[in-house]
PDB file of C-alpha atoms in Angstrom:
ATOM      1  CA  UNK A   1     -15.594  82.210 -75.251  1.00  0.00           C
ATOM      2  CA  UNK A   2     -13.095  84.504 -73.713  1.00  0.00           C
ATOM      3  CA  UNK A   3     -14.640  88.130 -73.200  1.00  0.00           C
ATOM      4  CA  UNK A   4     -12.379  90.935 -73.424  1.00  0.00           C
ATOM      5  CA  UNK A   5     -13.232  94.267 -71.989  1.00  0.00           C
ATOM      6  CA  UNK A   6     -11.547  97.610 -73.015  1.00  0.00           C
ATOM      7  CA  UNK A   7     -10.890  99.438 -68.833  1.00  0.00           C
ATOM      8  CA  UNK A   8     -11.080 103.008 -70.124  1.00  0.00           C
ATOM      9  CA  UNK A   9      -8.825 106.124 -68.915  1.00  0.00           C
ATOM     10  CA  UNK A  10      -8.110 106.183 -65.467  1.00  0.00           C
ATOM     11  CA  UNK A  11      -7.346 102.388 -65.901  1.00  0.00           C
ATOM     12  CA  UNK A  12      -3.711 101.376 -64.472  1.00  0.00           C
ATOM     13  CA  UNK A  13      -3.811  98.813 -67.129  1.00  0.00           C
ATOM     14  CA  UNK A  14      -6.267  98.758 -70.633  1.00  0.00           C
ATOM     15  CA  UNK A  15      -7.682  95.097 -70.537  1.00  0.00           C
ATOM     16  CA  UNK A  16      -9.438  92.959 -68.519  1.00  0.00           C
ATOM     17  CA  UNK A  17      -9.430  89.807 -69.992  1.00  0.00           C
ATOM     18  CA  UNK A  18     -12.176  87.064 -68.713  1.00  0.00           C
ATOM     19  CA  UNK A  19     -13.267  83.759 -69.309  1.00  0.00           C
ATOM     20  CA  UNK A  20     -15.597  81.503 -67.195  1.00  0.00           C
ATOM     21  CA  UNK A  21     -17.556  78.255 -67.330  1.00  0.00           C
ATOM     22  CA  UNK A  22     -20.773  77.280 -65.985  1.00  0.00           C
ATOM     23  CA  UNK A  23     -21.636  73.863 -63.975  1.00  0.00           C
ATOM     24  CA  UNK A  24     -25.067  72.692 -64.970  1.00  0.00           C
ATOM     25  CA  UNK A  25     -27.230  69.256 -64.253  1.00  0.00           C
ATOM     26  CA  UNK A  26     -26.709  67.505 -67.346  1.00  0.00           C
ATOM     27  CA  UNK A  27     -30.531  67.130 -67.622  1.00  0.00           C
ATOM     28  CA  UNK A  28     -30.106  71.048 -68.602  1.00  0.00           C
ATOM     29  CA  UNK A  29     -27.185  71.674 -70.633  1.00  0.00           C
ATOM     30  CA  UNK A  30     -29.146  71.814 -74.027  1.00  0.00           C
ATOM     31  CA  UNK A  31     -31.269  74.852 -73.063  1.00  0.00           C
ATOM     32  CA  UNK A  32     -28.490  76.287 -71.342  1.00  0.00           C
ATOM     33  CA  UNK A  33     -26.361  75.886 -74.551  1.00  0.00           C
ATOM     34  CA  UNK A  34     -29.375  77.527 -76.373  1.00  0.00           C
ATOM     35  CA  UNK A  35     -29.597  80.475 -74.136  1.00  0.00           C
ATOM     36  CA  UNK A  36     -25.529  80.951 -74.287  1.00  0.00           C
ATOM     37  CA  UNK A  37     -25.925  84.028 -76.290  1.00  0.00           C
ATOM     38  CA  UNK A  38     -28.162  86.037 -73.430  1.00  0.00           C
ATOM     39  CA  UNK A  39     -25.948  84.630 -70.679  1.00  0.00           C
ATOM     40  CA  UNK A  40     -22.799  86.369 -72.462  1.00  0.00           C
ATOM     41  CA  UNK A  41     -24.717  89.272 -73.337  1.00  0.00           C
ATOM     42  CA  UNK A  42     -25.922  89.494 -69.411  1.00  0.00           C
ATOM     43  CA  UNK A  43     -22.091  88.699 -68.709  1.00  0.00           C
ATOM     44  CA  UNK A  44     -20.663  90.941 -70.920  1.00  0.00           C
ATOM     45  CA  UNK A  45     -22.941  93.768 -69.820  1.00  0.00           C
ATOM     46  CA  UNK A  46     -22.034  93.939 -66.545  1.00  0.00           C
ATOM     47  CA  UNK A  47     -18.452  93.523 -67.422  1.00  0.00           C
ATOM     48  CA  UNK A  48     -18.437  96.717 -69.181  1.00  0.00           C
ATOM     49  CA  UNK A  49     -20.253  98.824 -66.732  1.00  0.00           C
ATOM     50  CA  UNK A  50     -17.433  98.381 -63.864  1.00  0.00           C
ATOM     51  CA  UNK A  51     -15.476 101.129 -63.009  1.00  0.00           C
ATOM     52  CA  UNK A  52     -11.629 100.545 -63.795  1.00  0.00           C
ATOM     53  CA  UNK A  53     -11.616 101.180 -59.950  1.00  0.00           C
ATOM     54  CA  UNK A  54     -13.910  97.698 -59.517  1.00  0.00           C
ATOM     55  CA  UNK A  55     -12.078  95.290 -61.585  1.00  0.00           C
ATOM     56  CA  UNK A  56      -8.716  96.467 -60.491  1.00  0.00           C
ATOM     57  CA  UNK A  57      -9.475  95.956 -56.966  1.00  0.00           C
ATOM     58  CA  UNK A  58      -8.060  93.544 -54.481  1.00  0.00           C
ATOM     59  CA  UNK A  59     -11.615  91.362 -54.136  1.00  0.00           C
ATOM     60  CA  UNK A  60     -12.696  91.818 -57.451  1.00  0.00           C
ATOM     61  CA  UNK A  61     -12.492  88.643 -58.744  1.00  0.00           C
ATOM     62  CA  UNK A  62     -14.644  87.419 -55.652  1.00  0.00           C
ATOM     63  CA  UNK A  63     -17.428  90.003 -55.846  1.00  0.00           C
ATOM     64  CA  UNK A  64     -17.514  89.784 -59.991  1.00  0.00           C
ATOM     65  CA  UNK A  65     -17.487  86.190 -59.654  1.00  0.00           C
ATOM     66  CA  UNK A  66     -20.795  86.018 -57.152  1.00  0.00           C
ATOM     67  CA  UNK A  67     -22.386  89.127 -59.323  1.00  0.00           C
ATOM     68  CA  UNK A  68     -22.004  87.385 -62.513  1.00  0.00           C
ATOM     69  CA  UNK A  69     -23.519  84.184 -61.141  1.00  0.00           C
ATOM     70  CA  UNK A  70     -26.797  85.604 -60.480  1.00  0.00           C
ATOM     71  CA  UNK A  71     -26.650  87.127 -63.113  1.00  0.00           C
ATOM     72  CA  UNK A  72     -27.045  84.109 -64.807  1.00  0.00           C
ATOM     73  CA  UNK A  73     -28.854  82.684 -62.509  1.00  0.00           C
ATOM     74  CA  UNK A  74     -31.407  85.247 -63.602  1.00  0.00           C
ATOM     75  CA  UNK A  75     -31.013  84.812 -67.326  1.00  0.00           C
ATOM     76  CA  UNK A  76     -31.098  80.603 -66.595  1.00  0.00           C
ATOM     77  CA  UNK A  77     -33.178  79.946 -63.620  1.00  0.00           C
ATOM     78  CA  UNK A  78     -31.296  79.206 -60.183  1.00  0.00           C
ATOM     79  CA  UNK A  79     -32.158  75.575 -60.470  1.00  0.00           C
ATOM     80  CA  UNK A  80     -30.274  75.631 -63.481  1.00  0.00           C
ATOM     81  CA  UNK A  81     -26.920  76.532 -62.762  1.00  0.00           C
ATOM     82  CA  UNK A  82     -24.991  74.612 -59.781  1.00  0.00           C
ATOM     83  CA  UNK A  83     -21.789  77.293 -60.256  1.00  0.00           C
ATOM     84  CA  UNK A  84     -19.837  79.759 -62.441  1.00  0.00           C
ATOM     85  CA  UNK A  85     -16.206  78.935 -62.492  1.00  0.00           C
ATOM     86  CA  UNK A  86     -13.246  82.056 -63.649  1.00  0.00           C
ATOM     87  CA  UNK A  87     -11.082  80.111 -65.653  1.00  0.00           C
ATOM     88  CA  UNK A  88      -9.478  83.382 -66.829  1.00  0.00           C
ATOM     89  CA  UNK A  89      -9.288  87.045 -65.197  1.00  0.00           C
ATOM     90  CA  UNK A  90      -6.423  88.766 -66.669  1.00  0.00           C
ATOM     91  CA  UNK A  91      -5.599  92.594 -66.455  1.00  0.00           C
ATOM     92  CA  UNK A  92      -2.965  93.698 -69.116  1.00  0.00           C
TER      93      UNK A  92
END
């Protein structure tokens, strides 16, 4: 599900809104669809402790992007994830 994080004063704009996907072997989608709730949680808290100054920057999508994989890499087990995909980074 999309995750939509409020950027705080400062921000140039109010709403960073973000949405991803995650490649997994098929041998391990059912536990990773069972742990879905601490992988957004894990997703959502780092998300929300960024600085407007982070997300707004020119490379942010590249540096949230690797971040947030191991991330869940951490939540899942690296030889449980093959990739984290941004479908969605939006700034309004």
């Amino acid at each position: 599900p999309p995750l939509l994080v409020s950027l705080g004063p400062g921000a140039q704009n109010t709403h960073l809104r973000f949405r991803a996907t995650l490649e997994v072997p098929s041998r391990h989608a059912a536990e990773v669809t069972t742990l879905q709730p601490r992988v957004l949680d894990a997703m959502n808290s780092y998300l929300r402790a960024l600085s407007p100054a982070d997300i707004e920057a020119q490379d942010a999508l590249l540096l949230i992007r690797a971040q947030l994989t191991r991330r869940v890499q951490l939540v899942l087990g690296e030889e449980k994830l093959r990739d984290l995909l941004v479908l969605e980074f939006v700034l309004n």
